[in-house]
Amino acid sequence: MKTHDAASGTTATVQLQRIIGGHLAYHVLGAAARLDIADHLREGPLTASELSDLIGGDDPEIVDKFLRVAETIGLVRRTSSGQLAETELLALLRRDGGRYRSTVLALTAPGFNRPSEMMHRAVLSGRAHTAQVLGTDLWGYYGTNPEEAKWFGGAMTDLTNLVADLVLARYEFSGRGTIMDVGGSHGIFLSRILHAQPDAKGVLFDRMEVVEEARNHLDQDIRTRIQIVGGNFFEGVPEGGDLYILKSVLCDWDDQSCLQILSRIRNAAMPGASLLIVDWLYPDESDPGLDAIYLQQAISVNGRVRNQEQFESLLKATGFAVTRVERTTPENWIPATIIEAIRR
């Protein structure tokens, strides 16, 4: 007997086939980015054979089949003469100006994908099993795989600029003499703040191998106003900040780890200093998009997407008083909710 889903108007078999096919489409997208298909088609349509030569393909027939699958998901279109042309979707993967190139490269790479192989075990245990497939945790893996780390960093830079636009429009940074960005990666968020606040100074704190790379990302005029400090926020953070920032940090850690991070910040901060958390905030109602993000965080890094009560509990337990919680956008998938607290 045929099973039919009345809500979607399609059979369960067809639905399942689409889900299975989505796996292949996902990796065709990643391959298109790695093979620079967008850049090769930027100047105009080409035949499959011409594209095969440009990308250095050894088997033109396989390249042709790859491009046919890419056509079915809208990455390329076929002209009346049979050549292949760029689409708006493919243009997002260009090396120069492709908004989603870094994101696609990072999300389709082994470091981000392979932990999903252990999803069943993570669901049962409540803990990530990343080390079983990567040999170490995700951050350790990126430390020994610089190309993937670069892709991930690029994806985070793109997202950070989006978040910065939203936060800078809603949060007042003036009057904060020293702004401390804890786990601030390459300093993109901190530099955006300092551009808007010419009288402020910043301290960028993250693992040494991360902040050393930050020197290549900071503008010369901003670099003179930022002190770069390497270290481990589980062991301690620099003292003397008027405002401490945790942007997209707590979502990468379980509750016990978050308590450690927040305690180190409290120990470093003077009474009355502010803490600004910028992160995802799970709403009162169920959100399918955030459920997916929560699951990805949990199975890859033991992270969480927390609700307001959970944030307040962590902060209260580590000596902070919440003074403000505000969403900067109705788009819940963007980690740009503001949670401000004062060190008691």
GROMACS .gro file of C-alpha atoms in nm:
model
  344
    1MET     CA    1   0.000   0.000   0.000
    2LYS     CA    2   0.137   0.344  -0.095
    3THR     CA    3   0.199   0.578   0.196
    4HIS     CA    4   0.084   0.932   0.126
    5ASP     CA    5   0.153   1.251   0.317
    6ALA     CA    6  -0.155   1.466   0.268
    7ALA     CA    7   0.012   1.779   0.403
    8SER     CA    8   0.290   1.781   0.145
    9GLY     CA    9   0.099   1.616  -0.138
   10THR     CA   10   0.378   1.368  -0.208
   11THR     CA   11   0.455   1.009  -0.119
   12ALA     CA   12   0.682   0.915   0.168
   13THR     CA   13   0.909   0.740  -0.081
   14VAL     CA   14   0.959   1.056  -0.286
   15GLN     CA   15   1.018   1.257   0.030
   16LEU     CA   16   1.284   1.013   0.142
   17GLN     CA   17   1.450   1.019  -0.199
   18ARG     CA   18   1.470   1.398  -0.183
   19ILE     CA   19   1.634   1.382   0.158
   20ILE     CA   20   1.888   1.129   0.036
   21GLY     CA   21   1.953   1.332  -0.278
   22GLY     CA   22   2.013   1.638  -0.066
   23HIS     CA   23   2.335   1.482   0.060
   24LEU     CA   24   2.475   1.465  -0.293
   25ALA     CA   25   2.357   1.816  -0.380
   26TYR     CA   26   2.529   1.949  -0.067
   27HIS     CA   27   2.865   1.811  -0.176
   28VAL     CA   28   2.819   1.912  -0.539
   29LEU     CA   29   2.785   2.265  -0.402
   30GLY     CA   30   3.111   2.227  -0.210
   31ALA     CA   31   3.290   2.081  -0.512
   32ALA     CA   32   3.173   2.370  -0.731
   33ALA     CA   33   3.329   2.614  -0.485
   34ARG     CA   34   3.657   2.421  -0.464
   35LEU     CA   35   3.681   2.388  -0.842
   36ASP     CA   36   3.617   2.761  -0.895
   37ILE     CA   37   3.333   2.693  -1.141
   38ALA     CA   38   3.189   3.040  -1.076
   39ASP     CA   39   3.515   3.212  -1.167
   40HIS     CA   40   3.560   3.006  -1.482
   41LEU     CA   41   3.210   3.095  -1.605
   42ARG     CA   42   3.225   3.458  -1.498
   43GLU     CA   43   3.329   3.585  -1.842
   44GLY     CA   44   3.071   3.382  -2.033
   45PRO     CA   45   2.933   3.034  -2.117
   46LEU     CA   46   3.164   2.740  -2.183
   47THR     CA   47   3.118   2.382  -2.296
   48ALA     CA   48   3.161   2.098  -2.050
   49SER     CA   49   3.479   1.999  -2.232
   50GLU     CA   50   3.622   2.351  -2.202
   51LEU     CA   51   3.542   2.358  -1.831
   52SER     CA   52   3.702   2.019  -1.788
   53ASP     CA   53   4.025   2.151  -1.938
   54LEU     CA   54   4.018   2.463  -1.721
   55ILE     CA   55   3.977   2.274  -1.395
   56GLY     CA   56   4.232   2.010  -1.497
   57GLY     CA   57   3.987   1.721  -1.515
   58ASP     CA   58   4.132   1.383  -1.617
   59ASP     CA   59   3.798   1.237  -1.724
   60PRO     CA   60   3.572   1.476  -1.923
   61GLU     CA   61   3.277   1.238  -1.895
   62ILE     CA   62   3.277   1.255  -1.513
   63VAL     CA   63   3.312   1.633  -1.530
   64ASP     CA   64   3.013   1.641  -1.765
   65LYS     CA   65   2.801   1.435  -1.524
   66PHE     CA   66   2.907   1.655  -1.235
   67LEU     CA   67   2.794   1.964  -1.429
   68ARG     CA   68   2.463   1.800  -1.518
   69VAL     CA   69   2.392   1.742  -1.149
   70ALA     CA   70   2.500   2.100  -1.077
   71GLU     CA   71   2.246   2.209  -1.338
   72THR     CA   72   1.962   2.024  -1.162
   73ILE     CA   73   2.022   2.221  -0.839
   74GLY     CA   74   2.048   2.557  -1.014
   75LEU     CA   75   2.423   2.616  -0.998
   76VAL     CA   76   2.461   2.637  -1.377
   77ARG     CA   77   2.218   2.674  -1.667
   78ARG     CA   78   2.243   2.538  -2.019
   79THR     CA   79   2.221   2.783  -2.309
   80SER     CA   80   2.038   2.717  -2.636
   81SER     CA   81   2.373   2.620  -2.790
   82GLY     CA   82   2.438   2.363  -2.516
   83GLN     CA   83   2.703   2.563  -2.331
   84LEU     CA   84   2.699   2.609  -1.954
   85ALA     CA   85   2.645   2.954  -1.803
   86GLU     CA   86   2.671   3.100  -1.456
   87THR     CA   87   2.356   3.151  -1.245
   88GLU     CA   88   2.294   3.401  -0.965
   89LEU     CA   89   2.331   3.112  -0.723
   90LEU     CA   90   2.672   3.014  -0.858
   91ALA     CA   91   2.791   3.377  -0.850
   92LEU     CA   92   2.767   3.363  -0.469
   93LEU     CA   93   3.067   3.126  -0.479
   94ARG     CA   94   3.309   3.354  -0.668
   95ARG     CA   95   3.653   3.409  -0.518
   96ASP     CA   96   3.612   3.784  -0.560
   97GLY     CA   97   3.292   3.902  -0.399
   98GLY     CA   98   3.121   3.565  -0.356
   99ARG     CA   99   2.931   3.625  -0.033
  100TYR     CA  100   2.890   3.259   0.057
  101ARG     CA  101   3.213   3.109  -0.076
  102SER     CA  102   3.387   3.077   0.261
  103THR     CA  103   3.072   2.947   0.427
  104VAL     CA  104   3.021   2.676   0.164
  105LEU     CA  105   3.386   2.573   0.176
  106ALA     CA  106   3.379   2.547   0.556
  107LEU     CA  107   3.046   2.370   0.591
  108THR     CA  108   3.120   2.107   0.325
  109ALA     CA  109   3.470   2.026   0.456
  110PRO     CA  110   3.555   1.720   0.668
  111GLY     CA  111   3.601   1.911   0.994
  112PHE     CA  112   3.245   2.035   0.995
  113ASN     CA  113   3.087   1.727   0.834
  114ARG     CA  114   3.248   1.422   0.986
  115PRO     CA  115   3.116   1.473   1.342
  116SER     CA  116   2.768   1.415   1.197
  117GLU     CA  117   2.871   1.053   1.132
  118MET     CA  118   2.847   1.005   1.508
  119MET     CA  119   2.514   1.182   1.551
  120HIS     CA  120   2.341   0.868   1.680
  121ARG     CA  121   2.597   0.835   1.958
  122ALA     CA  122   2.580   1.205   2.042
  123VAL     CA  123   2.199   1.184   2.065
  124LEU     CA  124   2.225   0.889   2.305
  125SER     CA  125   2.505   1.025   2.523
  126GLY     CA  126   2.436   1.398   2.505
  127ARG     CA  127   2.803   1.452   2.423
  128ALA     CA  128   2.992   1.520   2.101
  129HIS     CA  129   3.198   1.232   1.959
  130THR     CA  130   3.408   1.454   1.734
  131ALA     CA  131   3.739   1.311   1.855
  132GLN     CA  132   3.637   0.963   1.740
  133VAL     CA  133   3.625   1.075   1.376
  134LEU     CA  134   3.871   1.365   1.369
  135GLY     CA  135   4.123   1.240   1.624
  136THR     CA  136   4.078   1.553   1.837
  137ASP     CA  137   3.815   1.815   1.914
  138LEU     CA  138   3.712   2.056   1.638
  139TRP     CA  139   3.943   2.338   1.751
  140GLY     CA  140   4.239   2.101   1.769
  141TYR     CA  141   4.153   1.972   1.423
  142TYR     CA  142   4.152   2.323   1.278
  143GLY     CA  143   4.487   2.383   1.446
  144THR     CA  144   4.644   2.109   1.233
  145ASN     CA  145   4.440   2.171   0.915
  146PRO     CA  146   4.516   2.534   0.823
  147GLU     CA  147   4.324   2.534   0.494
  148GLU     CA  148   4.000   2.432   0.662
  149ALA     CA  149   4.073   2.672   0.948
  150LYS     CA  150   4.105   2.952   0.692
  151TRP     CA  151   3.770   2.861   0.536
  152PHE     CA  152   3.604   2.849   0.877
  153GLY     CA  153   3.760   3.182   0.971
  154GLY     CA  154   3.634   3.336   0.649
  155ALA     CA  155   3.282   3.209   0.715
  156MET     CA  156   3.289   3.351   1.067
  157THR     CA  157   3.417   3.685   0.936
  158ASP     CA  158   3.123   3.709   0.697
  159LEU     CA  159   2.878   3.630   0.978
  160THR     CA  160   3.055   3.864   1.220
  161ASN     CA  161   3.017   4.160   0.985
  162LEU     CA  162   2.644   4.090   0.961
  163VAL     CA  163   2.615   4.065   1.340
  164ALA     CA  164   2.823   4.382   1.389
  165ASP     CA  165   2.587   4.582   1.169
  166LEU     CA  166   2.294   4.478   1.388
  167VAL     CA  167   2.463   4.522   1.726
  168LEU     CA  168   2.623   4.858   1.648
  169ALA     CA  169   2.281   4.993   1.553
  170ARG     CA  170   2.131   4.895   1.892
  171TYR     CA  171   2.406   4.902   2.154
  172GLU     CA  172   2.587   5.210   2.286
  173PHE     CA  173   2.963   5.152   2.313
  174SER     CA  174   3.060   5.512   2.394
  175GLY     CA  175   3.221   5.584   2.730
  176ARG     CA  176   3.392   5.243   2.748
  177GLY     CA  177   3.761   5.324   2.771
  178THR     CA  178   3.892   4.968   2.731
  179ILE     CA  179   3.687   4.708   2.547
  180MET     CA  180   3.800   4.349   2.598
  181ASP     CA  181   3.694   4.097   2.331
  182VAL     CA  182   3.733   3.753   2.489
  183GLY     CA  183   3.754   3.474   2.232
  184GLY     CA  184   3.756   3.749   1.971
  185SER     CA  185   3.923   3.543   1.696
  186HIS     CA  186   4.071   3.771   1.428
  187GLY     CA  187   3.934   4.090   1.582
  188ILE     CA  188   3.673   4.174   1.319
  189PHE     CA  189   3.398   4.255   1.572
  190LEU     CA  190   3.633   4.454   1.795
  191SER     CA  191   3.770   4.653   1.501
  192ARG     CA  192   3.417   4.740   1.388
  193ILE     CA  193   3.344   4.875   1.737
  194LEU     CA  194   3.665   5.077   1.749
  195HIS     CA  195   3.598   5.227   1.407
  196ALA     CA  196   3.270   5.357   1.549
  197GLN     CA  197   3.433   5.468   1.879
  198PRO     CA  198   3.758   5.653   1.797
  199ASP     CA  199   3.831   5.729   2.164
  200ALA     CA  200   3.817   5.368   2.282
  201LYS     CA  201   4.097   5.114   2.305
  202GLY     CA  202   4.064   4.740   2.268
  203VAL     CA  203   4.218   4.417   2.389
  204LEU     CA  204   4.185   4.113   2.165
  205PHE     CA  205   4.214   3.787   2.358
  206ASP     CA  206   4.211   3.437   2.212
  207ARG     CA  207   4.441   3.139   2.163
  208MET     CA  208   4.787   3.251   2.057
  209GLU     CA  209   4.775   3.085   1.714
  210VAL     CA  210   4.442   3.260   1.648
  211VAL     CA  211   4.533   3.614   1.753
  212GLU     CA  212   4.866   3.598   1.573
  213GLU     CA  213   4.669   3.559   1.251
  214ALA     CA  214   4.459   3.861   1.352
  215ARG     CA  215   4.749   4.091   1.265
  216ASN     CA  216   4.680   4.013   0.899
  217HIS     CA  217   4.314   4.113   0.928
  218LEU     CA  218   4.330   4.442   1.118
  219ASP     CA  219   4.358   4.783   0.950
  220GLN     CA  220   4.676   4.971   1.027
  221ASP     CA  221   4.495   5.259   1.201
  222ILE     CA  222   4.302   5.018   1.424
  223ARG     CA  223   4.602   4.799   1.499
  224THR     CA  224   4.764   5.076   1.704
  225ARG     CA  225   4.459   5.084   1.933
  226ILE     CA  226   4.434   4.711   1.992
  227GLN     CA  227   4.651   4.512   2.231
  228ILE     CA  228   4.673   4.151   2.114
  229VAL     CA  229   4.698   3.895   2.394
  230GLY     CA  230   4.721   3.519   2.355
  231GLY     CA  231   4.600   3.278   2.619
  232ASN     CA  232   4.337   3.033   2.739
  233PHE     CA  233   4.011   3.172   2.877
  234PHE     CA  234   3.969   2.864   3.095
  235GLU     CA  235   4.283   2.969   3.281
  236GLY     CA  236   4.233   3.345   3.296
  237VAL     CA  237   4.161   3.662   3.097
  238PRO     CA  238   4.330   4.004   3.098
  239GLU     CA  239   4.233   4.249   3.370
  240GLY     CA  240   4.131   4.613   3.333
  241GLY     CA  241   3.840   4.601   3.091
  242ASP     CA  242   3.552   4.846   3.121
  243LEU     CA  243   3.349   4.621   2.891
  244TYR     CA  244   3.408   4.250   2.834
  245ILE     CA  245   3.259   4.090   2.524
  246LEU     CA  246   3.171   3.727   2.454
  247LYS     CA  247   3.047   3.709   2.096
  248SER     CA  248   2.948   3.363   1.973
  249VAL     CA  249   3.157   3.199   2.246
  250LEU     CA  250   2.920   3.046   2.500
  251CYS     CA  251   2.724   2.869   2.225
  252ASP     CA  252   3.035   2.656   2.163
  253TRP     CA  253   3.054   2.515   2.515
  254ASP     CA  254   2.855   2.312   2.767
  255ASP     CA  255   2.727   2.466   3.090
  256GLN     CA  256   3.024   2.365   3.305
  257SER     CA  257   3.269   2.518   3.057
  258CYS     CA  258   3.061   2.837   3.036
  259LEU     CA  259   3.069   2.868   3.415
  260GLN     CA  260   3.449   2.847   3.401
  261ILE     CA  261   3.474   3.113   3.129
  262LEU     CA  262   3.236   3.351   3.308
  263SER     CA  263   3.416   3.299   3.641
  264ARG     CA  264   3.750   3.391   3.482
  265ILE     CA  265   3.598   3.710   3.344
  266ARG     CA  266   3.448   3.799   3.682
  267ASN     CA  267   3.786   3.746   3.849
  268ALA     CA  268   3.948   3.983   3.598
  269ALA     CA  269   3.679   4.251   3.600
  270MET     CA  270   3.635   4.528   3.853
  271PRO     CA  271   3.297   4.560   4.030
  272GLY     CA  272   3.060   4.752   3.804
  273ALA     CA  273   3.233   4.647   3.481
  274SER     CA  274   2.998   4.541   3.204
  275LEU     CA  275   2.976   4.211   3.020
  276LEU     CA  276   2.818   4.198   2.674
  277ILE     CA  277   2.715   3.857   2.541
  278VAL     CA  278   2.619   3.844   2.172
  279ASP     CA  279   2.476   3.506   2.080
  280TRP     CA  280   2.179   3.301   1.971
  281LEU     CA  281   1.879   3.318   2.203
  282TYR     CA  282   1.624   3.038   2.191
  283PRO     CA  283   1.275   3.194   2.189
  284ASP     CA  284   0.976   3.101   2.404
  285GLU     CA  285   0.819   2.915   2.113
  286SER     CA  286   0.978   2.624   1.927
  287ASP     CA  287   1.200   2.729   1.636
  288PRO     CA  288   1.293   2.461   1.376
  289GLY     CA  289   1.590   2.659   1.247
  290LEU     CA  290   1.741   2.701   1.593
  291ASP     CA  291   1.665   2.336   1.671
  292ALA     CA  292   1.891   2.244   1.378
  293ILE     CA  293   2.161   2.486   1.493
  294TYR     CA  294   2.136   2.350   1.849
  295LEU     CA  295   2.181   1.995   1.721
  296GLN     CA  296   2.483   2.093   1.511
  297GLN     CA  297   2.644   2.272   1.805
  298ALA     CA  298   2.580   1.977   2.035
  299ILE     CA  299   2.718   1.705   1.809
  300SER     CA  300   3.026   1.898   1.699
  301VAL     CA  301   3.151   2.095   2.003
  302ASN     CA  302   2.920   2.012   2.297
  303GLY     CA  303   2.767   2.354   2.247
  304ARG     CA  304   2.416   2.478   2.318
  305VAL     CA  305   2.163   2.735   2.202
  306ARG     CA  306   2.026   2.871   2.530
  307ASN     CA  307   1.710   3.052   2.630
  308GLN     CA  308   1.696   3.360   2.849
  309GLU     CA  309   1.643   3.168   3.172
  310GLN     CA  310   1.949   2.952   3.103
  311PHE     CA  311   2.170   3.255   3.033
  312GLU     CA  312   2.046   3.428   3.348
  313SER     CA  313   2.118   3.117   3.555
  314LEU     CA  314   2.479   3.096   3.428
  315LEU     CA  315   2.538   3.465   3.491
  316LYS     CA  316   2.383   3.467   3.838
  317ALA     CA  317   2.593   3.166   3.939
  318THR     CA  318   2.914   3.349   3.842
  319GLY     CA  319   2.842   3.685   4.004
  320PHE     CA  320   2.680   3.886   3.726
  321ALA     CA  321   2.345   4.064   3.724
  322VAL     CA  322   2.158   4.077   3.392
  323THR     CA  323   2.053   4.432   3.301
  324ARG     CA  324   1.934   4.393   2.942
  325VAL     CA  325   1.823   4.129   2.694
  326GLU     CA  326   1.734   4.246   2.342
  327ARG     CA  327   1.698   4.083   2.005
  328THR     CA  328   1.852   4.296   1.732
  329THR     CA  329   1.674   4.114   1.448
  330PRO     CA  330   1.362   3.900   1.401
  331GLU     CA  331   1.581   3.648   1.215
  332ASN     CA  332   1.653   3.396   1.492
  333TRP     CA  333   1.925   3.216   1.292
  334ILE     CA  334   2.151   3.520   1.324
  335PRO     CA  335   2.346   3.505   1.657
  336ALA     CA  336   2.294   3.873   1.737
  337THR     CA  337   2.090   3.889   2.057
  338ILE     CA  338   2.233   4.132   2.313
  339ILE     CA  339   2.262   4.014   2.675
  340GLU     CA  340   2.418   4.273   2.904
  341ALA     CA  341   2.525   4.205   3.261
  342ILE     CA  342   2.711   4.390   3.537
  343ARG     CA  343   2.988   4.238   3.749
  344ARG     CA  344   2.865   4.246   4.109
   0.00000   0.00000   0.00000
